[in-house]
PDB file of C-alpha atoms and ligand atoms in Angstrom:
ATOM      1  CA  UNK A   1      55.984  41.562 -29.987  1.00  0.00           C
ATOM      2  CA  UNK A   2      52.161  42.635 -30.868  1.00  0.00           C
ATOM      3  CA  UNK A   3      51.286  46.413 -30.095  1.00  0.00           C
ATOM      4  CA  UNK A   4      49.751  46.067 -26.912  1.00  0.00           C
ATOM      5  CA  UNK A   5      52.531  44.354 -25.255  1.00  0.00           C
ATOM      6  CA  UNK A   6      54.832  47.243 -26.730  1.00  0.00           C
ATOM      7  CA  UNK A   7      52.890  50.148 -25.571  1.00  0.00           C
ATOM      8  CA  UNK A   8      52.600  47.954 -21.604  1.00  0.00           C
ATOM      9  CA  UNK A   9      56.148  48.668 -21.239  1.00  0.00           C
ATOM     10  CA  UNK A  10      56.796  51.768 -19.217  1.00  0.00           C
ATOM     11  CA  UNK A  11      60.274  53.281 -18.226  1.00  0.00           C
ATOM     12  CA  UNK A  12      59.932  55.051 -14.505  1.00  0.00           C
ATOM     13  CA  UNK A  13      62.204  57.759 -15.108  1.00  0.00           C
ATOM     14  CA  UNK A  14      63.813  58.021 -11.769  1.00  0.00           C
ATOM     15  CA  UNK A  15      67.256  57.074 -10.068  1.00  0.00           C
ATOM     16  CA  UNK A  16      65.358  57.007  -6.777  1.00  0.00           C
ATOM     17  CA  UNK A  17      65.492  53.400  -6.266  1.00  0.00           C
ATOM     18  CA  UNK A  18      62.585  54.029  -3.193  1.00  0.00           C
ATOM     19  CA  UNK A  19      60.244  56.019  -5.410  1.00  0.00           C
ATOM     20  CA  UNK A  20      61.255  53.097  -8.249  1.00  0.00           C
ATOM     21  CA  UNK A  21      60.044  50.361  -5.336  1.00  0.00           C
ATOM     22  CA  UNK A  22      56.880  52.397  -4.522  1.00  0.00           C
ATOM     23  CA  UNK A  23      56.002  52.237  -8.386  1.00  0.00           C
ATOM     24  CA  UNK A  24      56.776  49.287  -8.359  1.00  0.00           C
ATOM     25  CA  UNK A  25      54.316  48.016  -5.141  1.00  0.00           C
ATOM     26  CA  UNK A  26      51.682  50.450  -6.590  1.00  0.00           C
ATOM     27  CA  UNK A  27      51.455  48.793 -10.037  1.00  0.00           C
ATOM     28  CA  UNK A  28      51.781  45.599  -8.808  1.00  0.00           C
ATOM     29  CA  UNK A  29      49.222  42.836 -10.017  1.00  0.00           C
ATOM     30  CA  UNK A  30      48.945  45.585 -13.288  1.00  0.00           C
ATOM     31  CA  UNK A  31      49.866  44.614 -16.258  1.00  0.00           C
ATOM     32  CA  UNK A  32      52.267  46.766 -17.574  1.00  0.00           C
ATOM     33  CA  UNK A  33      56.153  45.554 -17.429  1.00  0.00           C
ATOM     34  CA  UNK A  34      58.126  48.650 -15.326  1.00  0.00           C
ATOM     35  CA  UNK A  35      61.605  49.494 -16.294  1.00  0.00           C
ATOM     36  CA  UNK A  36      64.321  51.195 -14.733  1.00  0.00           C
ATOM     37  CA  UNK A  37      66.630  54.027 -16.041  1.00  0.00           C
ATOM     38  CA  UNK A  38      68.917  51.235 -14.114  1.00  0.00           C
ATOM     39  CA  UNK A  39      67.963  48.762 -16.237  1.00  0.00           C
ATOM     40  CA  UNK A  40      68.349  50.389 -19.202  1.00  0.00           C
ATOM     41  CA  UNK A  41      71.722  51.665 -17.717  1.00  0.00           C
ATOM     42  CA  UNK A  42      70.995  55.433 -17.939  1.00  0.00           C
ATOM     43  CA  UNK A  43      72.884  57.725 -15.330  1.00  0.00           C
ATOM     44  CA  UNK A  44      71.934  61.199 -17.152  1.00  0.00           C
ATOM     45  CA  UNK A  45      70.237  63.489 -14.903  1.00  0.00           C
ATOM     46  CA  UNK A  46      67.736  66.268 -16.163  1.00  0.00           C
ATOM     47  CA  UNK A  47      68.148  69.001 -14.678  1.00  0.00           C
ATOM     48  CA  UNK A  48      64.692  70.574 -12.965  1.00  0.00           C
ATOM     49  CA  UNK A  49      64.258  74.069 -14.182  1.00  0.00           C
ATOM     50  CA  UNK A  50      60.512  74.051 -14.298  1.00  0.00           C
ATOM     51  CA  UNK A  51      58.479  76.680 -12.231  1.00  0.00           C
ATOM     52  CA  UNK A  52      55.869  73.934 -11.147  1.00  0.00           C
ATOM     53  CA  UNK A  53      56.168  70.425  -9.701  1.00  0.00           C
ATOM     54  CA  UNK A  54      54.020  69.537 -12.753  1.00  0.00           C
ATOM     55  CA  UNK A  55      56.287  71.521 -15.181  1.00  0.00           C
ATOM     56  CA  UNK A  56      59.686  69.450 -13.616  1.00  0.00           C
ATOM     57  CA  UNK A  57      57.495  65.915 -13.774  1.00  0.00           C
ATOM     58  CA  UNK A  58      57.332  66.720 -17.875  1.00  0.00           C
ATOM     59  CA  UNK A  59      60.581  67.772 -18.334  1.00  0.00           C
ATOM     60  CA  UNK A  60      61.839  64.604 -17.219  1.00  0.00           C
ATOM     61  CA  UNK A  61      59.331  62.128 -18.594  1.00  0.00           C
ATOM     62  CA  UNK A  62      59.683  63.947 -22.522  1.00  0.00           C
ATOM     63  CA  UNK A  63      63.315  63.600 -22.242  1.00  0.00           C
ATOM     64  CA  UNK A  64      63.476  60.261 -21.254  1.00  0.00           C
ATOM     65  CA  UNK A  65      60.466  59.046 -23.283  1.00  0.00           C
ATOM     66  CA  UNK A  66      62.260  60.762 -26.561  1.00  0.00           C
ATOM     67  CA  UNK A  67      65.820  59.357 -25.549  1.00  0.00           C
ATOM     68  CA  UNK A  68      64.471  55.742 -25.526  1.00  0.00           C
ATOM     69  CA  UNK A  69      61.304  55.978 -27.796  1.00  0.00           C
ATOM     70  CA  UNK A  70      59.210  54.959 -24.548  1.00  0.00           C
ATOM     71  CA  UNK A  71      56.233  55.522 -22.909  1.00  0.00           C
ATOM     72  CA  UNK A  72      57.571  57.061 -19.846  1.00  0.00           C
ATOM     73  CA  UNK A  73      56.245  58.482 -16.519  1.00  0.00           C
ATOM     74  CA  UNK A  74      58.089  60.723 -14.159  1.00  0.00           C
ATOM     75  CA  UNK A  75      57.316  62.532 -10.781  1.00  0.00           C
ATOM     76  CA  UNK A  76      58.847  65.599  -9.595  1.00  0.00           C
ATOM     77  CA  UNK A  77      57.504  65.624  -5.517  1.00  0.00           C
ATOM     78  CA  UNK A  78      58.237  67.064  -2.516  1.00  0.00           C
ATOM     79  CA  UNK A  79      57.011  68.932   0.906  1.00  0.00           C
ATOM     80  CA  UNK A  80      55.548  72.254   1.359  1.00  0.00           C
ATOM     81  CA  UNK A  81      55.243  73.717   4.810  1.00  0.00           C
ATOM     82  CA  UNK A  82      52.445  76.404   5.284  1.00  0.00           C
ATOM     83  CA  UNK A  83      54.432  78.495   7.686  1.00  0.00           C
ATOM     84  CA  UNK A  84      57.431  78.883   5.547  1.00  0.00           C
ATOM     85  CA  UNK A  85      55.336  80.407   2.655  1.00  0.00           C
ATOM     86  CA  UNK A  86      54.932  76.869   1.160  1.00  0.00           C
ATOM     87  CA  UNK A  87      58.544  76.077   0.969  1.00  0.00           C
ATOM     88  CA  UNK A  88      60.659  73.934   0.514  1.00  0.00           C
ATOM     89  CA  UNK A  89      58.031  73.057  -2.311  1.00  0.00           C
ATOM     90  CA  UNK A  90      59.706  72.459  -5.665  1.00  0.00           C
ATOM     91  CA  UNK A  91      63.266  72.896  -4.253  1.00  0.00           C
ATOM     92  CA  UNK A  92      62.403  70.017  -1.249  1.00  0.00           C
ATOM     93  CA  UNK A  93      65.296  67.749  -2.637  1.00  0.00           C
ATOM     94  CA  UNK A  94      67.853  70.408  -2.537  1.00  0.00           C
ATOM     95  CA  UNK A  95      67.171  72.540   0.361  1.00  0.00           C
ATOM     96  CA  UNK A  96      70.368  72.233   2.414  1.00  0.00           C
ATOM     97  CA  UNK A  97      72.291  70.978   0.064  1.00  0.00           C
ATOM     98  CA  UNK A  98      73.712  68.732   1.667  1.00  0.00           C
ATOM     99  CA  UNK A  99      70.958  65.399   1.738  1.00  0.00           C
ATOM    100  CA  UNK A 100      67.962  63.930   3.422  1.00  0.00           C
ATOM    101  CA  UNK A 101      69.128  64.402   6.925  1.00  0.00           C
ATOM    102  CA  UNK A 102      70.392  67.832   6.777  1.00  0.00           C
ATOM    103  CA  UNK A 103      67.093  68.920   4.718  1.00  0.00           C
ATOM    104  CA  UNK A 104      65.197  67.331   7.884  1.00  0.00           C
ATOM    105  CA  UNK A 105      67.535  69.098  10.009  1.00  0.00           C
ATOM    106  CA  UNK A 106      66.678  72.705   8.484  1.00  0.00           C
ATOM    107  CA  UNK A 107      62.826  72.407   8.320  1.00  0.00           C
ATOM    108  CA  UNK A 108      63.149  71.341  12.557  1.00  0.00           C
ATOM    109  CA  UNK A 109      64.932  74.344  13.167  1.00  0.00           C
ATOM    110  CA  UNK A 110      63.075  76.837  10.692  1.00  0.00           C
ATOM    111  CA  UNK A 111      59.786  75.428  12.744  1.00  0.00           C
ATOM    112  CA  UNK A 112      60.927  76.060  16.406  1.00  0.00           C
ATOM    113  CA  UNK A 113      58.315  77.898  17.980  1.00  0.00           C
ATOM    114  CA  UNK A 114      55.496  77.723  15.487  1.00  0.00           C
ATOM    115  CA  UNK A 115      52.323  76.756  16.181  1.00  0.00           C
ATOM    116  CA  UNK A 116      50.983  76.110  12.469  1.00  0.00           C
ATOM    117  CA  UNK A 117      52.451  73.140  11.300  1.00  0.00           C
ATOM    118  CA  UNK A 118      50.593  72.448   8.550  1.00  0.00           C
ATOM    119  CA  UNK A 119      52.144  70.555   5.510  1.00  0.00           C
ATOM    120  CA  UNK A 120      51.407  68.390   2.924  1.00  0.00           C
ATOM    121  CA  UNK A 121      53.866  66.112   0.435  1.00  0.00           C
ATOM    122  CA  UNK A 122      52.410  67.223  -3.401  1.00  0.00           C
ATOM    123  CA  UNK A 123      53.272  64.601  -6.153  1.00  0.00           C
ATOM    124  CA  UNK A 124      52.827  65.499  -9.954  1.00  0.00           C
ATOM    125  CA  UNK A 125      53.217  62.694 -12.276  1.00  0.00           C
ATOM    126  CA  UNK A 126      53.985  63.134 -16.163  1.00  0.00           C
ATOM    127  CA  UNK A 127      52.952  59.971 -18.315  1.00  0.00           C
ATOM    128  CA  UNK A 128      54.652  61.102 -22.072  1.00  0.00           C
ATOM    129  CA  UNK A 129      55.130  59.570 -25.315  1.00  0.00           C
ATOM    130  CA  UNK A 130      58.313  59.827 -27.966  1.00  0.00           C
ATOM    131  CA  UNK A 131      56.217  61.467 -29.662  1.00  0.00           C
ATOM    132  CA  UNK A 132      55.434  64.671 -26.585  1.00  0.00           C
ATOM    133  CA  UNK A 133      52.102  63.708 -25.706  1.00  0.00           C
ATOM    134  CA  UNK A 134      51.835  63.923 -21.940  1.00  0.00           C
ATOM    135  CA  UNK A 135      49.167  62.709 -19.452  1.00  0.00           C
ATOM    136  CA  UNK A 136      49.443  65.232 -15.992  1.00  0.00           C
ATOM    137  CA  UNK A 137      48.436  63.729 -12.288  1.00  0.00           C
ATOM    138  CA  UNK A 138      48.515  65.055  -8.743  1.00  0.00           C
ATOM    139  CA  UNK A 139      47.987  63.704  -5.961  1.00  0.00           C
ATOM    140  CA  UNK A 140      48.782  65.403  -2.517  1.00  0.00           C
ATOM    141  CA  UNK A 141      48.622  64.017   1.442  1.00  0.00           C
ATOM    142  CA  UNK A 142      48.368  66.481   4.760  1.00  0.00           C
ATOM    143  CA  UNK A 143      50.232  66.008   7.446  1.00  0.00           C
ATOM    144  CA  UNK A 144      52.385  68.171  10.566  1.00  0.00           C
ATOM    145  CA  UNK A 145      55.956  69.004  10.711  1.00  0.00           C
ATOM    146  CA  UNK A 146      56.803  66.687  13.983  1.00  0.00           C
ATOM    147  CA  UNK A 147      58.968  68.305  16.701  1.00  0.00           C
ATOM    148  CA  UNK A 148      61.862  66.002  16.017  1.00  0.00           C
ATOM    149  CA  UNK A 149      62.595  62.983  13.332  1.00  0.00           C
ATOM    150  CA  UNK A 150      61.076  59.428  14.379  1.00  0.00           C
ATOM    151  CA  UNK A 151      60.966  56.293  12.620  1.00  0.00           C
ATOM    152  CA  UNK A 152      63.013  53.993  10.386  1.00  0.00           C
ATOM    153  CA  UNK A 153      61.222  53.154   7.217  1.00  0.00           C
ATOM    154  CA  UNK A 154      60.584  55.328   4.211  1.00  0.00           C
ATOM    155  CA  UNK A 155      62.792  58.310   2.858  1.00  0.00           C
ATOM    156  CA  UNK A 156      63.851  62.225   2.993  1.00  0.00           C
ATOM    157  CA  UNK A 157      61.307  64.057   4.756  1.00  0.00           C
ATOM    158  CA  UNK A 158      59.000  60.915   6.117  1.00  0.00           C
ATOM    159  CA  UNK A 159      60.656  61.124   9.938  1.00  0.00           C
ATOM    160  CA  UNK A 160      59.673  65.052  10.262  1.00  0.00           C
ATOM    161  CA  UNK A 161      55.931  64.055   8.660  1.00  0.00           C
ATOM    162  CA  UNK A 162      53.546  63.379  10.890  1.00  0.00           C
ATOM    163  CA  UNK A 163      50.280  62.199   9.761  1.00  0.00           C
ATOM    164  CA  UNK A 164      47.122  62.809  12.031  1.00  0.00           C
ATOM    165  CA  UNK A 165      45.325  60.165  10.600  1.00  0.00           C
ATOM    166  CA  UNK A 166      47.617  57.178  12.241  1.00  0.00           C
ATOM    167  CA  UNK A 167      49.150  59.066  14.954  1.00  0.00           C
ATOM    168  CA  UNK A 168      53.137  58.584  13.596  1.00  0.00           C
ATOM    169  CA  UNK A 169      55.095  59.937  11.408  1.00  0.00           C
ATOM    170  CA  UNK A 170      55.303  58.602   7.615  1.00  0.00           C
ATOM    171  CA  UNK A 171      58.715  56.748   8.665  1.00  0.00           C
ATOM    172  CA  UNK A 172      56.940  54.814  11.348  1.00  0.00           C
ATOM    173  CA  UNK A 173      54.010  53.804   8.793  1.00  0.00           C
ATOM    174  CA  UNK A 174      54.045  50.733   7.683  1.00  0.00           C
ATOM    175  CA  UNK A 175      55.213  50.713   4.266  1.00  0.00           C
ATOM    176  CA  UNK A 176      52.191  49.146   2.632  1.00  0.00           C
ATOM    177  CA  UNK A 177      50.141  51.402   4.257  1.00  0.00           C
ATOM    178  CA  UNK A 178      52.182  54.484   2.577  1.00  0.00           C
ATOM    179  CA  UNK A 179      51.625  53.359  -0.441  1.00  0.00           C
ATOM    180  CA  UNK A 180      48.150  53.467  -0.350  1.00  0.00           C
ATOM    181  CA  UNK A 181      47.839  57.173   0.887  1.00  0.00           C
ATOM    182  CA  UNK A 182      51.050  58.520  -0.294  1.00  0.00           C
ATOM    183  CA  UNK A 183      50.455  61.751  -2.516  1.00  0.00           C
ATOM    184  CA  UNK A 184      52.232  59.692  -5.475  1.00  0.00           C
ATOM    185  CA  UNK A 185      49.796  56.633  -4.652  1.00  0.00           C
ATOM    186  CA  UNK A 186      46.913  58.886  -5.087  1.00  0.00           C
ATOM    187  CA  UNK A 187      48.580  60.221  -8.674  1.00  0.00           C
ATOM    188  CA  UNK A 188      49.156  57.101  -9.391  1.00  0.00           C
ATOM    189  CA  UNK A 189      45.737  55.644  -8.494  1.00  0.00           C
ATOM    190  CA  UNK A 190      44.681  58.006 -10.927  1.00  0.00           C
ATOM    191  CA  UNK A 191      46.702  57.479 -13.641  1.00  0.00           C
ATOM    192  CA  UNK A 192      46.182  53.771 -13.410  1.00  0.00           C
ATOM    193  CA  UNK A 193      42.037  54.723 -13.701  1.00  0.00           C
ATOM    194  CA  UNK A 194      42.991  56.350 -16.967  1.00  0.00           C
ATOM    195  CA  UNK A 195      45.753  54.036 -18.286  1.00  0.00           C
ATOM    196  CA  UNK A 196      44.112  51.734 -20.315  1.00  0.00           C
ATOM    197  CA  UNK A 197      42.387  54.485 -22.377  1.00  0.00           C
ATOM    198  CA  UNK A 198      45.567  56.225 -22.843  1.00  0.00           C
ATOM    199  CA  UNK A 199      46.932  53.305 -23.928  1.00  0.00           C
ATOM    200  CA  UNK A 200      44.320  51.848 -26.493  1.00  0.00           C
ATOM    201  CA  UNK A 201      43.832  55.641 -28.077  1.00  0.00           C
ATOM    202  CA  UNK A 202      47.716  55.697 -28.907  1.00  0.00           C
TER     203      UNK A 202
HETATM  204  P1  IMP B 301      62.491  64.704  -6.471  1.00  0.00           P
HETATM  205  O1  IMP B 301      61.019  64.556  -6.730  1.00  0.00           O
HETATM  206  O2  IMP B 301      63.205  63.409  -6.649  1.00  0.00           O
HETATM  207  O3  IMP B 301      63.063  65.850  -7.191  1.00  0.00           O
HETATM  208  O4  IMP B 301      62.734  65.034  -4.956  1.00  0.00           O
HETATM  209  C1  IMP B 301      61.736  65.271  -4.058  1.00  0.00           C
HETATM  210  C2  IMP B 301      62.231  65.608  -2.681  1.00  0.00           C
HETATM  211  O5  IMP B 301      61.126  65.432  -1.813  1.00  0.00           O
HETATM  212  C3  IMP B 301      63.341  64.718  -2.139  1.00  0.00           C
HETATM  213  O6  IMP B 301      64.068  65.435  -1.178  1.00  0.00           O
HETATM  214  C4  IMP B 301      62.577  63.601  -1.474  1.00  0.00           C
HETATM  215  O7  IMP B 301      63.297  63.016  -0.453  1.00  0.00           O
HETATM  216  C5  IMP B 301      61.335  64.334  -0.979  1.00  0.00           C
HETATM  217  N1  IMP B 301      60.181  63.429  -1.061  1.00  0.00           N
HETATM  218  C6  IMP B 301      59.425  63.140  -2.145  1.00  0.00           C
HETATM  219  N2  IMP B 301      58.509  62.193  -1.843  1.00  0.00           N
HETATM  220  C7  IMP B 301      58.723  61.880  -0.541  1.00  0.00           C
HETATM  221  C8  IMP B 301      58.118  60.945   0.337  1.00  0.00           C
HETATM  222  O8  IMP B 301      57.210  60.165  -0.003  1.00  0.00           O
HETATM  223  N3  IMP B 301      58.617  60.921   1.582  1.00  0.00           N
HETATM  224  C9  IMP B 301      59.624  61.726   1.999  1.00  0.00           C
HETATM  225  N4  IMP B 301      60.233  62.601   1.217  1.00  0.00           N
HETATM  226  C10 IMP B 301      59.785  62.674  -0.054  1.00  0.00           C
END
């Protein structure tokens, strides 16, 4: 295997298998070869102690990208709701502790009777090296907190996300559609504008 096709291979440090399909969608017709933690069978978890979204993204992606001496990226995303002093922010995937629907279920009844509804999903994407270089994107979408969950598709918070722009909520969006204006398609738009430069100055 020549350089080039060494360096296309990415690992997508996640055990999301939706955020794994949305990279997935996103890169498609790119040529770099993806790769699973699931494919390479790797259950560990890292646990997120960073202060930042961006902070989380790297400690994932280093780990990872050191374990299996790849070039790795990693998100760390989630929802932050102006009236509740940005939260759940960085904690978004464990605010209720108990899953999606009870997370959902919290951020509904923390809104009742507020008129700001402002929010926005925030994605921060780590691209890092075995050897701890990283590459840093964000990408962020704006949206209301909904008065009650609607829709089918998508994951965690997309049936209490309503986006202004189409007039549903990020669960009723068709999913091709999402992955154009998702927060982590717009990090990932712009790590794909930088890739191959990242890639040849290795
Ligand atoms: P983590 O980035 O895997 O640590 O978790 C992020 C948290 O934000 C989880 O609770 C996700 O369900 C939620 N989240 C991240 N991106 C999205 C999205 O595109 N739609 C809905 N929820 C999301």
């Amino acid at each position: 295997m020549d350089k080039v096709e060494t360096m296309r291979k990415i690992l997508v440090a996640s055990h999301n298998a939706n955020k794994i399909k949305e990279f997935r969608s996103i890169f498609k017709g790119y040529p770099v070869e993806l790769v699973s933690l699931a494919d390479l069978g790797d259950k560990a978890e890292v646990i997120e102690k960073g202060m930042s979204f961006k902070d989380n993204a790297r400690l994932k992606a280093l780990y990872f990208a050191r374990k299996h001496d790849m070039i790795t990226v990693a998100d760390d995303s989630g929802i932050v709701v102006e009236a509740l002093d940005g939260q759940p922010g960085i904690y978004s995937a464990r605010y209720s502790g108990k899953g999606d629907m009870q997370n959902n279920q919290k951020i509904l009844r923390e809104m009742e009777g507020r008129d700001n509804r402002k929010a926005h999903f925030f994605a921060a994407i780590a691209l890092c090296f075995p050897d701890g270089t990283c590459h840093d994107y964000t990408g962020r979408v704006d949206g209301l907190i909904a008065k009650e969950e609607k829709g089918e598709k998508g994951f965690g918070y997309d049936p209490i996300f309503y986006s202004e722009t189409y007039q549903m909520t990020f669960a009723e969006l068709d999913s091709k559609i999402k992955n154009k204006i998702s927060h982590r398609a717009i990090a990932l738009a712009r790590l794909k504008e930088e890739l191959d430069d990242i890639l040849d100055h290795q």
